[in-house]
mmCIF file with all atom_site columns, C-alpha atoms in Angstrom:
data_model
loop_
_atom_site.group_PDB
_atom_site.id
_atom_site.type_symbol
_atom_site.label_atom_id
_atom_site.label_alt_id
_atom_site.label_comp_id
_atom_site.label_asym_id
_atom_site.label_entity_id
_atom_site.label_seq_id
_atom_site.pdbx_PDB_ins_code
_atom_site.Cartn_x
_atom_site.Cartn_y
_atom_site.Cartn_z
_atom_site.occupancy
_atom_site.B_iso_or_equiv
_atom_site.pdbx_formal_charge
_atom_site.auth_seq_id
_atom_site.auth_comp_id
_atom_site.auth_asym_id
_atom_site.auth_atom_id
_atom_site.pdbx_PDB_model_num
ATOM 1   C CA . UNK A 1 1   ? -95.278  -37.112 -32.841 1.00 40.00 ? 619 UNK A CA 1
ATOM 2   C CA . UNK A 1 2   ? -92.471  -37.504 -30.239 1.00 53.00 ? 620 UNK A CA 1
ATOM 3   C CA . UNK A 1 3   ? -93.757  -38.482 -26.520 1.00 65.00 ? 621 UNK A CA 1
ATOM 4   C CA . UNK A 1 4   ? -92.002  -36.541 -23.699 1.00 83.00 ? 622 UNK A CA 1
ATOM 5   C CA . UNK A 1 5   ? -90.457  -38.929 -20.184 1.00 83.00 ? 623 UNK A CA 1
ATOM 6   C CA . UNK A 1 6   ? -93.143  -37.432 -17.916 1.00 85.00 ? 624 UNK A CA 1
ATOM 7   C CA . UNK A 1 7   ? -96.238  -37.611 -20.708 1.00 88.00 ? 625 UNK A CA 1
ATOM 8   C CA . UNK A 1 8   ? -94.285  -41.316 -21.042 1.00 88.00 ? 626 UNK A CA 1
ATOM 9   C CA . UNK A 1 9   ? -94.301  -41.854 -17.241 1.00 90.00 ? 627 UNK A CA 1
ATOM 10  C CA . UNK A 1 10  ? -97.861  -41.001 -16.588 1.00 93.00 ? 628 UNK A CA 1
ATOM 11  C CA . UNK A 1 11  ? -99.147  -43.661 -19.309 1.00 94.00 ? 629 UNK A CA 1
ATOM 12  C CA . UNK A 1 12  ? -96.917  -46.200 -17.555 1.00 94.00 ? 630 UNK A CA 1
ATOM 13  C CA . UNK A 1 13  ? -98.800  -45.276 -14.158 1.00 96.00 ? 631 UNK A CA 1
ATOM 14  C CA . UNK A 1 14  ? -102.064 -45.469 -15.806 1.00 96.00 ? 632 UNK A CA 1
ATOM 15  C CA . UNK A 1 15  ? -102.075 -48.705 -17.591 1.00 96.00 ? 633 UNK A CA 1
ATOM 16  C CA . UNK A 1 16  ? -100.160 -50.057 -13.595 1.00 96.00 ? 634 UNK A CA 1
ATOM 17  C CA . UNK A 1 17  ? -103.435 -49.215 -12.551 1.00 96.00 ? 635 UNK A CA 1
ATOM 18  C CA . UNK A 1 18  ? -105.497 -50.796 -14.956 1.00 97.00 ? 636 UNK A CA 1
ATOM 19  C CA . UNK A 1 19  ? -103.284 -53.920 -14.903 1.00 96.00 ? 637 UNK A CA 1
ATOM 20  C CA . UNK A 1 20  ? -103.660 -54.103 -11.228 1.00 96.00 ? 638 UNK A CA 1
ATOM 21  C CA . UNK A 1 21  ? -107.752 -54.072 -11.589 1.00 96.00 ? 639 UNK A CA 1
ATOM 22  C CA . UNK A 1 22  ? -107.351 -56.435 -14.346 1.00 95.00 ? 640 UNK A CA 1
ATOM 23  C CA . UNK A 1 23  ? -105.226 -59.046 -12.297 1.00 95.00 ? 641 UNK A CA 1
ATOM 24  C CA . UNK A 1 24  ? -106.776 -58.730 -9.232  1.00 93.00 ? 642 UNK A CA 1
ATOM 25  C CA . UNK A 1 25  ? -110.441 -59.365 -10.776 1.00 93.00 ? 643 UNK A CA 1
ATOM 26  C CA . UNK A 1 26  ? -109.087 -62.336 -12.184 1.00 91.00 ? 644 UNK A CA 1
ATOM 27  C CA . UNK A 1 27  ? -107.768 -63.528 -8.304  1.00 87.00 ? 645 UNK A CA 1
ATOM 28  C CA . UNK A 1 28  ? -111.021 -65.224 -7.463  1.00 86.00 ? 646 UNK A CA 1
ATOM 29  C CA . UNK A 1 29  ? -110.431 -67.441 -10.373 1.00 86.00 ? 647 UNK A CA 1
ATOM 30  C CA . UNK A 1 30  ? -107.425 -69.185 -8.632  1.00 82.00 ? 648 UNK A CA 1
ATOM 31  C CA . UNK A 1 31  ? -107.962 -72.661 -8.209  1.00 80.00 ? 649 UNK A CA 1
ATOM 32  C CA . UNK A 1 32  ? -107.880 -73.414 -4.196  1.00 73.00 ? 650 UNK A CA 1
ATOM 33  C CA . UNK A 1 33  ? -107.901 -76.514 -2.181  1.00 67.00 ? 651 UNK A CA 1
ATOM 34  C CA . UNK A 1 34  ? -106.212 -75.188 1.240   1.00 59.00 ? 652 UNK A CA 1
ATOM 35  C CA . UNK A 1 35  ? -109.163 -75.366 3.169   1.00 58.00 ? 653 UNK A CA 1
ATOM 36  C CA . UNK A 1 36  ? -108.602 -78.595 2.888   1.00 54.00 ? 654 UNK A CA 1
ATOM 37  C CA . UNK A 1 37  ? -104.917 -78.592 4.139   1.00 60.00 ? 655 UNK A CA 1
ATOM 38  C CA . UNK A 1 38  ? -105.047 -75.723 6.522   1.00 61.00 ? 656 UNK A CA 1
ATOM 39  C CA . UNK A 1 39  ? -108.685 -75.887 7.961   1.00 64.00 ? 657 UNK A CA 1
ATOM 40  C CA . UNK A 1 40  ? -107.567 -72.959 10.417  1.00 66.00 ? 658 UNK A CA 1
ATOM 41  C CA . UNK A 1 41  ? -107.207 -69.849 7.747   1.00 67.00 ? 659 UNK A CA 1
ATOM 42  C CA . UNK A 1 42  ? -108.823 -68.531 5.165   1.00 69.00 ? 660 UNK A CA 1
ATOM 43  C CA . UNK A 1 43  ? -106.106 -68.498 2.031   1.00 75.00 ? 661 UNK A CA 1
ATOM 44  C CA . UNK A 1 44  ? -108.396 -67.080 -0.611  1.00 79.00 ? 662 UNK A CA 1
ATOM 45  C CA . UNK A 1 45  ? -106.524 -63.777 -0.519  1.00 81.00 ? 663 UNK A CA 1
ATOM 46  C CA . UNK A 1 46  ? -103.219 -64.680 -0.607  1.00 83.00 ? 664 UNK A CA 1
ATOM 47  C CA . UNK A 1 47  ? -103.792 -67.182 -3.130  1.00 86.00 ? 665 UNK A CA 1
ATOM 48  C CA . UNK A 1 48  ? -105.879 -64.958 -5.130  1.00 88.00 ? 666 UNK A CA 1
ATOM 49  C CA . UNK A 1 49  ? -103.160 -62.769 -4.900  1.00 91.00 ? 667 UNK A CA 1
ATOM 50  C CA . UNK A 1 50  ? -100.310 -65.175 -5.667  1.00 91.00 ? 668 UNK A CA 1
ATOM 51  C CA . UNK A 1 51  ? -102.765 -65.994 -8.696  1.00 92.00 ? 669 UNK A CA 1
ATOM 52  C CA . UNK A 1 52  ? -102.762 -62.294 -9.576  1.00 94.00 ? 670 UNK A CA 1
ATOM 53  C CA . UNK A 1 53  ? -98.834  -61.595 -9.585  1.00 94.00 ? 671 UNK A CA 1
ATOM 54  C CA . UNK A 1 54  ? -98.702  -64.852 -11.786 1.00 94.00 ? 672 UNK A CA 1
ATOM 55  C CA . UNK A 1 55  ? -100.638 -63.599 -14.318 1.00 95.00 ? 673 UNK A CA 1
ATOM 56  C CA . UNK A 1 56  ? -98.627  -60.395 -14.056 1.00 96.00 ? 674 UNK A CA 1
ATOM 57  C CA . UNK A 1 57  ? -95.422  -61.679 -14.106 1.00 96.00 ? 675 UNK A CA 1
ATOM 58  C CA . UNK A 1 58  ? -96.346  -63.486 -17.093 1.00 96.00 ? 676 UNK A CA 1
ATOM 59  C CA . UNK A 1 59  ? -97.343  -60.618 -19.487 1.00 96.00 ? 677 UNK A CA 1
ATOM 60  C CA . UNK A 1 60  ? -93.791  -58.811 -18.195 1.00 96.00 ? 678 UNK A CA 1
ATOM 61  C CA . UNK A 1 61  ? -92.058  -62.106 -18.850 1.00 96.00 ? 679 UNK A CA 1
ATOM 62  C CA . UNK A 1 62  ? -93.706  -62.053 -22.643 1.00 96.00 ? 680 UNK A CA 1
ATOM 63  C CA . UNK A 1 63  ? -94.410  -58.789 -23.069 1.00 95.00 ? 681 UNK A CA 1
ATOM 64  C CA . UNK A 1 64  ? -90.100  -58.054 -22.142 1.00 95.00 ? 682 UNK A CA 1
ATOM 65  C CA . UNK A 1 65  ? -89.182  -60.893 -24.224 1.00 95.00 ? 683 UNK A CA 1
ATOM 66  C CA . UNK A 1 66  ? -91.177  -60.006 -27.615 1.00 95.00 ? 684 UNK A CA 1
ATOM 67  C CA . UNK A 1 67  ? -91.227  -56.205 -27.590 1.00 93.00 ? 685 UNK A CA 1
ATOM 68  C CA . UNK A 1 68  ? -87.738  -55.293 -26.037 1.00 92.00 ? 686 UNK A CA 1
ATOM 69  C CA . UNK A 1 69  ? -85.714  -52.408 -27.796 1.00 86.00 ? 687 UNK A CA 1
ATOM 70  C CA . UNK A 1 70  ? -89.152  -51.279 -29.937 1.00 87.00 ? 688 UNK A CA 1
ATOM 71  C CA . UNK A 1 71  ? -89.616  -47.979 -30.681 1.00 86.00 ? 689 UNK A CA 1
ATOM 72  C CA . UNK A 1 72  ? -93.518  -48.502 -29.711 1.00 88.00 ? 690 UNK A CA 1
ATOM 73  C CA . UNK A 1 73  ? -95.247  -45.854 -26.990 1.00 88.00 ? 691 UNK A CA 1
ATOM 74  C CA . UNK A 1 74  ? -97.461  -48.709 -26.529 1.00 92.00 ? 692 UNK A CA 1
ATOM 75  C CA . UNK A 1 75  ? -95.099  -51.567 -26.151 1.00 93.00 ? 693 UNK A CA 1
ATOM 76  C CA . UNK A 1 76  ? -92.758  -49.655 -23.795 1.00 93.00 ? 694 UNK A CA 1
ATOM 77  C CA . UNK A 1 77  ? -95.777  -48.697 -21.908 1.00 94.00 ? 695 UNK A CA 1
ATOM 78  C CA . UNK A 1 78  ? -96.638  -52.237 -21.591 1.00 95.00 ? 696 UNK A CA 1
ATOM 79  C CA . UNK A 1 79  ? -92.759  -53.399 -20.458 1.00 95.00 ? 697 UNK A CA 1
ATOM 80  C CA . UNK A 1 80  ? -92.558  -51.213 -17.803 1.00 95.00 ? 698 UNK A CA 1
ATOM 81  C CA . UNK A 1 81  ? -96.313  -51.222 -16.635 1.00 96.00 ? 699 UNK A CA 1
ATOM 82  C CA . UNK A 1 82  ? -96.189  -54.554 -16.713 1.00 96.00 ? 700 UNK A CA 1
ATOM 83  C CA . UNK A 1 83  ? -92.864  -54.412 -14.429 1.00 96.00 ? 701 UNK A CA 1
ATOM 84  C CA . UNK A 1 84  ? -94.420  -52.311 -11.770 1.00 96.00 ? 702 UNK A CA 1
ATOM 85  C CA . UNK A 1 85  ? -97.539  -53.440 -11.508 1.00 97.00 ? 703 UNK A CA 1
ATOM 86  C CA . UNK A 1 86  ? -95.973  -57.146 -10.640 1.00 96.00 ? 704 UNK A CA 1
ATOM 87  C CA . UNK A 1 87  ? -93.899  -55.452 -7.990  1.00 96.00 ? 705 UNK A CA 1
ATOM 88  C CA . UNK A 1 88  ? -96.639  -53.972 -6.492  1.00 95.00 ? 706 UNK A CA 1
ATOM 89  C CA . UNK A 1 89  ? -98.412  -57.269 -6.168  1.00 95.00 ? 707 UNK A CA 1
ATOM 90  C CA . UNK A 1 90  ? -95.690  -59.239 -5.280  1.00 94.00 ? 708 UNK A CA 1
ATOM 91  C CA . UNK A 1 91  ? -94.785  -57.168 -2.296  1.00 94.00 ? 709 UNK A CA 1
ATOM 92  C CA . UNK A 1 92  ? -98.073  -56.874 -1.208  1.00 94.00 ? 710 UNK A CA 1
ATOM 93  C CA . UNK A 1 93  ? -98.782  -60.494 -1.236  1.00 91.00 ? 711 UNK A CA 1
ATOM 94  C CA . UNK A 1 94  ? -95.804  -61.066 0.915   1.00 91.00 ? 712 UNK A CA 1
ATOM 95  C CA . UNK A 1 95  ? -97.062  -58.627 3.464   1.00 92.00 ? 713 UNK A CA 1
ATOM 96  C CA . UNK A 1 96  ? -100.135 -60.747 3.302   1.00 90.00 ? 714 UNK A CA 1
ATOM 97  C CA . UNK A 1 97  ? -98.463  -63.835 4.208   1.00 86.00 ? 715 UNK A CA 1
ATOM 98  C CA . UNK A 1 98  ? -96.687  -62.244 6.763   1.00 89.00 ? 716 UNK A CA 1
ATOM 99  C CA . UNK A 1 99  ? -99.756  -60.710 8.027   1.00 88.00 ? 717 UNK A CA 1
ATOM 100 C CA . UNK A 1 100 ? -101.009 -64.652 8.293   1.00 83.00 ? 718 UNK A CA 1
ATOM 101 C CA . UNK A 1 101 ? -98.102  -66.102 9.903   1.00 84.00 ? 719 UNK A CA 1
ATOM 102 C CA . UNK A 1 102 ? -95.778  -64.387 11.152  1.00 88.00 ? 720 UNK A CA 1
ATOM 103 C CA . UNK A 1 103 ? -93.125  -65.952 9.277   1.00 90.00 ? 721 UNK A CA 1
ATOM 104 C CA . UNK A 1 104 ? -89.525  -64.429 9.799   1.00 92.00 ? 722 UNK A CA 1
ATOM 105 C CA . UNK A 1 105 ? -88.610  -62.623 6.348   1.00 93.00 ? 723 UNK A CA 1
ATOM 106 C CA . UNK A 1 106 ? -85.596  -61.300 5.839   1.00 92.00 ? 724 UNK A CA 1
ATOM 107 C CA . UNK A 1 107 ? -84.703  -59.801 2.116   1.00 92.00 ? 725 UNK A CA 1
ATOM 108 C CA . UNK A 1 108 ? -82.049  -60.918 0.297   1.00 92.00 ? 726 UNK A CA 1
ATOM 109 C CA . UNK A 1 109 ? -80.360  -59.770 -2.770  1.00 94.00 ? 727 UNK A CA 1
ATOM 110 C CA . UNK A 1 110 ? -82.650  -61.686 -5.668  1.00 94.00 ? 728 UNK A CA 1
ATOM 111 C CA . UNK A 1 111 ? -83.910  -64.120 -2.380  1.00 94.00 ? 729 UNK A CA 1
ATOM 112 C CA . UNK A 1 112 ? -86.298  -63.995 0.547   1.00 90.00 ? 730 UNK A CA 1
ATOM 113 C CA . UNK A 1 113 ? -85.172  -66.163 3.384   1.00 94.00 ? 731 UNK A CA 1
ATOM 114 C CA . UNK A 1 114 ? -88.414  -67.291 5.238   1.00 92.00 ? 732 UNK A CA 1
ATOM 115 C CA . UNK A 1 115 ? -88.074  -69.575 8.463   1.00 93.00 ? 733 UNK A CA 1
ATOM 116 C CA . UNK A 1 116 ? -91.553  -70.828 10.070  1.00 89.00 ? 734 UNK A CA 1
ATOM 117 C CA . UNK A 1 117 ? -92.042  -73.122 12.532  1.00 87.00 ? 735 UNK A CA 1
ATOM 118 C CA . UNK A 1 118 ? -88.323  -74.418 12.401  1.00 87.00 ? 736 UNK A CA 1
ATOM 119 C CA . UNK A 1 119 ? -88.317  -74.470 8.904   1.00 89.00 ? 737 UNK A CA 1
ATOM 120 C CA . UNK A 1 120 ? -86.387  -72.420 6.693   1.00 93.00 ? 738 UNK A CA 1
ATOM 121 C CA . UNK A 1 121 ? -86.693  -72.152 2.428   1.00 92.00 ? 739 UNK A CA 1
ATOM 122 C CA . UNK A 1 122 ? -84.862  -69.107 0.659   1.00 94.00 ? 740 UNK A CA 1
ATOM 123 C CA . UNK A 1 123 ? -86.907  -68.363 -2.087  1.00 91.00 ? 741 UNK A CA 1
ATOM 124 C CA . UNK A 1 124 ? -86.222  -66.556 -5.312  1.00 93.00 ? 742 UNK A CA 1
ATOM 125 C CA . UNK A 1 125 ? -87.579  -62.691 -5.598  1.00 93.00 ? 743 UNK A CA 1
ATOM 126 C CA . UNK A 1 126 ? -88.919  -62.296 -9.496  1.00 94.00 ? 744 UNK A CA 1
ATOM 127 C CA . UNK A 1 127 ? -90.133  -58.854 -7.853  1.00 93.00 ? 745 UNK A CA 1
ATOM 128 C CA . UNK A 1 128 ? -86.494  -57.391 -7.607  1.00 94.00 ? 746 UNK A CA 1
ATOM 129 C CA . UNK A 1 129 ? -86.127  -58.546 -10.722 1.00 95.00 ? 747 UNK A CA 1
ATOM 130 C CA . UNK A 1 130 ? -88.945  -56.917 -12.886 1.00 96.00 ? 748 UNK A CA 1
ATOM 131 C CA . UNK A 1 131 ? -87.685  -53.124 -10.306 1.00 95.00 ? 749 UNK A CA 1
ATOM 132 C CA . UNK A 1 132 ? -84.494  -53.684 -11.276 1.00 96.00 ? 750 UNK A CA 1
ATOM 133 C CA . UNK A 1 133 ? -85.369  -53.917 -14.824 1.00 95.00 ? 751 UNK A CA 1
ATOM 134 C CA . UNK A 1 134 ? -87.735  -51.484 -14.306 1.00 95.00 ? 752 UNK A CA 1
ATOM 135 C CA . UNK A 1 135 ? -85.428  -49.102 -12.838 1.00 95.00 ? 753 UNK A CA 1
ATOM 136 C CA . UNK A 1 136 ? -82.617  -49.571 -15.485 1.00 94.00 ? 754 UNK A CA 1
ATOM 137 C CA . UNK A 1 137 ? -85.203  -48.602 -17.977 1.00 92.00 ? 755 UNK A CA 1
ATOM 138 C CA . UNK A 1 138 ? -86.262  -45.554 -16.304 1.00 91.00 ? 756 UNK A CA 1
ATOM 139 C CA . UNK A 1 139 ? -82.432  -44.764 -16.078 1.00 91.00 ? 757 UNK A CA 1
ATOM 140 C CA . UNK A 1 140 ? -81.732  -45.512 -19.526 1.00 90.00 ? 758 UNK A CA 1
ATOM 141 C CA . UNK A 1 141 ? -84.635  -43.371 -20.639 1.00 85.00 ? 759 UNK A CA 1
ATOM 142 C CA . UNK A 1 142 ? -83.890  -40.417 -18.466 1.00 84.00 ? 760 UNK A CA 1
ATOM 143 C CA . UNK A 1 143 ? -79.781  -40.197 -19.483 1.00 84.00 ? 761 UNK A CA 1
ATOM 144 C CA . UNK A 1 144 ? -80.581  -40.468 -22.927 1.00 81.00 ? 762 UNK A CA 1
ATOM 145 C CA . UNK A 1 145 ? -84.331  -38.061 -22.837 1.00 68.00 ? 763 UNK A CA 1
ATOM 146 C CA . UNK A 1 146 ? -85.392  -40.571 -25.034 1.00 61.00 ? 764 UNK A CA 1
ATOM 147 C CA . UNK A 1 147 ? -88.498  -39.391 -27.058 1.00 58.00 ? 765 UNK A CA 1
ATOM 148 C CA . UNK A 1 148 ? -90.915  -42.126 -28.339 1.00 57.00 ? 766 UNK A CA 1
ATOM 149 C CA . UNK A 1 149 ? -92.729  -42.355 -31.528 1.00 58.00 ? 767 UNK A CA 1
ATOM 150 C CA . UNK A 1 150 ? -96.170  -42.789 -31.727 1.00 55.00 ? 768 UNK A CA 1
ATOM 151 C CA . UNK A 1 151 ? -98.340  -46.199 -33.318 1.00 49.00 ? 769 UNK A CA 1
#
């Protein structure tokens, strides 16, 4: 039985959801030794958080590698879930740090520059990466109504 895009699209936004639960239960689990370091904050958030989008960005990174170009619901479900639901986290957890402090961000294509305190590191987005390949999909799919088959 063929799967329509929308039926397709609302399984991608469901198992987001459940991969965001799943991830950010597993957040307290992140090893942490900043209150060591930085006596003055409380970095069990953001470093849950960074643990979170780690985890996350590691099931796109496998799950995009071993199931690319299958005709799967299940595993296409799972590339693009996957995709978003690292996104989500990502951005959020550099809100976070902003939110902490008050670094100046400024995005770059693929980069964030962040200066604080008179120093400055560009570092490298993997959240524009998993959109963009996100957002090719959902392209792809859409020009070609692409039906999927299912297990």
């Amino acid at each position: 039985m063929a799967q329509k895009i929308t039926t397709y699209y609302s399984y991608v936004l469901a198992l987001t959801i459940i991969l965001l639960i799943f991830a950010l239960a597993l957040g307290p689990l992140a090893p942490i030794d900043e209150p060591t370091q930085f006596p003055g904050y409380d970095l069990q958030i953001p470093v849950g958080l960074s643990f979170s989008g780690f985890i996350l960005l590691i099931i796109f990174i496998i799950s995009t590698i071993l199931f690319w170009g299958s005709k799967n619901v299940f595993l296409n479900v799972l590339i693009d879930s996957s995709a978003l639901s690292f996104s989500i986290i990502n951005y959020i957890n550099f809100y976070i740090v902003y939110e902490i402090w008050k670094p100046i961000m400024i995005i770059l294509p693929f980069f964030f520059y962040i200066k604080y305190d008179g120093v400055s590191s560009l570092t490298f987005d993997f959240g524009q990466i998993s959109l963009i390949i996100f957002f090719y999909r959902l392209y792809k799919n859409l020009k070609t109504r692409r039906t999927f088959k299912s297990v």
